[in-house]
Amino acid sequence: MIMEKGISSVEVLPSESSQVTAVKLVVKEPETKQTQRGKRVGFVLVHAGAGYHSESKAKEYKHVCKRACQKAIEKLQAGALATDAVTAALIELEDSPFTNAGLGSNLNLLGEIECDASIMDGKSLNFGAVGALSGIKNPVSVANRLLCEGQKGKLSAGRIPPCFLVGEGAYRWAVDHGIPACPPGIMATRFSLAAFKRNKRKLELAEKVETDLIQLKKRRQSNEKGSRIMCSACGRPPKATGGGKGGDQIELYSPENDSGTLDTVGAVVVDQEGNVAAAVSSGGLALKHPGRVGQAALYGCGCWAENTGAHTPYSTAVSTSGCGEHLVRTILARECSCALQTEDAHQALLETMQNKFIGSPFLASEDGVLGGVIVLRSCRCSAEPESSQEKPTLLVEFLWSHTTESMCVGYMSAQDGKAKTHISRLPPGAVAGQSVAIEGGVCRLESPES
């Protein structure tokens, strides 16, 4: 992998909204060795979620990202499809007890795990997804199988093969297609069970506070002066707040609460032929309503992949993370892919995060817009002017951006000895949900000599 440029800078960028602080950071990369003879090329970028990553668990987050990159690169070096490589990365991320996907996912209100996942192939533009899926250890494997089966054409009697299945139907389809079931007791880890118990207590406390507020308002409306209601949860007079915001509001998804993770894992890949693929997987929000489906399963919201074409000069792959409802209502994956067709990828992604996400009219009522993306774009380019050889090269730009407190990423090329990992954090003073951080790099992948 040869780095095309490496800039190390921190720059405060102007924004149309005074509430938005956009910070552009570009990672400086060392130059690596030349492509070995006969060795296949490719590149992978993964994320372990946009949310809050405590310093105490930083090592674990980075380690799982490193392993995920290595799994994808092993597939690419063996000549596998980009979709198989991105699936391999996601399976590694799902199997970690520290991520909110697959094993150890957030539990819903009933104490059950329901997962969402999707995958998209940039070459065929086919898509596969599952939502609210229980009983399967690796939801992305079902999504990938749906994609593969869909590429085979129509079913008997001319039926259209499904690309998106949910709930019990998704589970039955997976088992019928040879994907092993997983007992519910194995899916929940001691971390996810402990988080569920903490969040249930917070929910019960919040409901008691709200009940006391309602009682207080009714008594005030009845002009019952002189009485004093004490909060049954904390023993203090409840504070009446307009619209249920502020006051004694209990937050499940605050930065201080490491158990209320918004994390969704994902990966983007480009192979030797320039084909791209993207995938995403999530356990959803903590204490979500049973049956809730987030962005990780929805077309154009969780991931996007599209090869170069008549109207797309660049191949693009995108995977998103964060609050699913925010990402669904802005169709962020698709928006980012379209924006990356312009010349300046950094500026295009910044403007998309500012104008199409934080400043989106569809989220105007939200106090803070929480999300993150990893993006990759590539194109064929000629050899460097001073080079006498004309080896085909693939120019790859990779970026990540988030409005959450932090985002953990890893990346690796087929020529690297090991993956690089990083936890990106908003700078001091930046407000989560109102600020944007962007980092990334650019590299050239030279095709192997025959």
CSV table of N, CA and C in Angstrom, one decimal, residues 2 11 38 55 76 79-80 86 157 162 177 180 184 217 299 301 314 323 403 423 432 436:
chain,number,residue,atom,x,y,z
A,2,ILE,N,0.7,2.1,-0.9
A,2,ILE,CA,1.5,3.4,-1.0
A,2,ILE,C,0.5,4.5,-0.6
A,11,GLU,N,-8.6,21.3,12.3
A,11,GLU,CA,-9.1,22.5,11.8
A,11,GLU,C,-10.5,22.7,12.1
A,38,GLY,N,2.5,-11.4,-7.3
A,38,GLY,CA,1.5,-12.4,-7.2
A,38,GLY,C,0.5,-12.3,-6.1
A,55,GLU,N,-12.5,4.4,28.3
A,55,GLU,CA,-11.1,4.2,28.3
A,55,GLU,C,-10.8,2.8,28.8
A,76,LEU,N,-9.9,-11.8,1.2
A,76,LEU,CA,-9.5,-11.1,0.0
A,76,LEU,C,-8.2,-11.8,-0.6
A,79,GLY,N,-8.8,-14.8,-2.6
A,79,GLY,CA,-9.6,-14.6,-3.8
A,79,GLY,C,-11.1,-14.6,-3.6
A,80,ALA,N,-11.6,-14.4,-2.4
A,80,ALA,CA,-13.0,-14.4,-2.1
A,80,ALA,C,-13.7,-13.1,-2.6
A,86,VAL,N,-16.5,-8.9,3.6
A,86,VAL,CA,-17.1,-8.0,4.6
A,86,VAL,C,-17.9,-8.8,5.6
A,157,ALA,N,-42.5,-21.3,-9.6
A,157,ALA,CA,-43.7,-20.6,-9.9
A,157,ALA,C,-43.5,-19.2,-10.1
A,162,PRO,N,-37.0,-13.4,-1.4
A,162,PRO,CA,-37.0,-12.3,-0.5
A,162,PRO,C,-35.6,-11.7,-0.3
A,177,HIS,N,-32.1,-23.0,5.6
A,177,HIS,CA,-31.0,-22.9,4.7
A,177,HIS,C,-29.7,-23.3,5.3
A,180,PRO,N,-27.1,-22.7,11.6
A,180,PRO,CA,-27.5,-23.3,12.8
A,180,PRO,C,-28.1,-22.3,13.8
A,184,PRO,N,-31.0,-19.1,23.2
A,184,PRO,CA,-31.0,-17.7,23.7
A,184,PRO,C,-30.0,-17.5,24.9
A,217,LYS,N,-49.3,17.7,38.9
A,217,LYS,CA,-50.0,18.6,38.0
A,217,LYS,C,-51.5,18.6,38.2
A,299,TYR,N,-32.9,-0.6,4.0
A,299,TYR,CA,-32.2,-0.3,2.7
A,299,TYR,C,-31.9,1.2,2.6
A,301,CYS,N,-30.2,2.9,4.7
A,301,CYS,CA,-30.0,3.5,6.0
A,301,CYS,C,-28.8,3.0,6.7
A,314,TYR,N,-17.1,7.1,-9.1
A,314,TYR,CA,-16.4,6.5,-8.0
A,314,TYR,C,-17.2,5.3,-7.5
A,323,CYS,N,-27.9,6.2,16.6
A,323,CYS,CA,-29.4,6.0,17.0
A,323,CYS,C,-30.1,5.7,15.7
A,403,THR,N,-21.0,12.1,15.2
A,403,THR,CA,-21.5,13.2,16.1
A,403,THR,C,-21.6,12.7,17.5
A,423,ILE,N,-9.5,5.0,18.2
A,423,ILE,CA,-10.8,5.5,18.8
A,423,ILE,C,-10.9,7.0,18.6
A,432,ALA,N,-21.8,16.5,21.9
A,432,ALA,CA,-22.3,15.3,21.2
A,432,ALA,C,-23.7,15.6,20.7
A,436,VAL,N,-19.4,17.5,14.8
A,436,VAL,CA,-19.0,16.5,13.8
A,436,VAL,C,-17.4,16.3,13.8
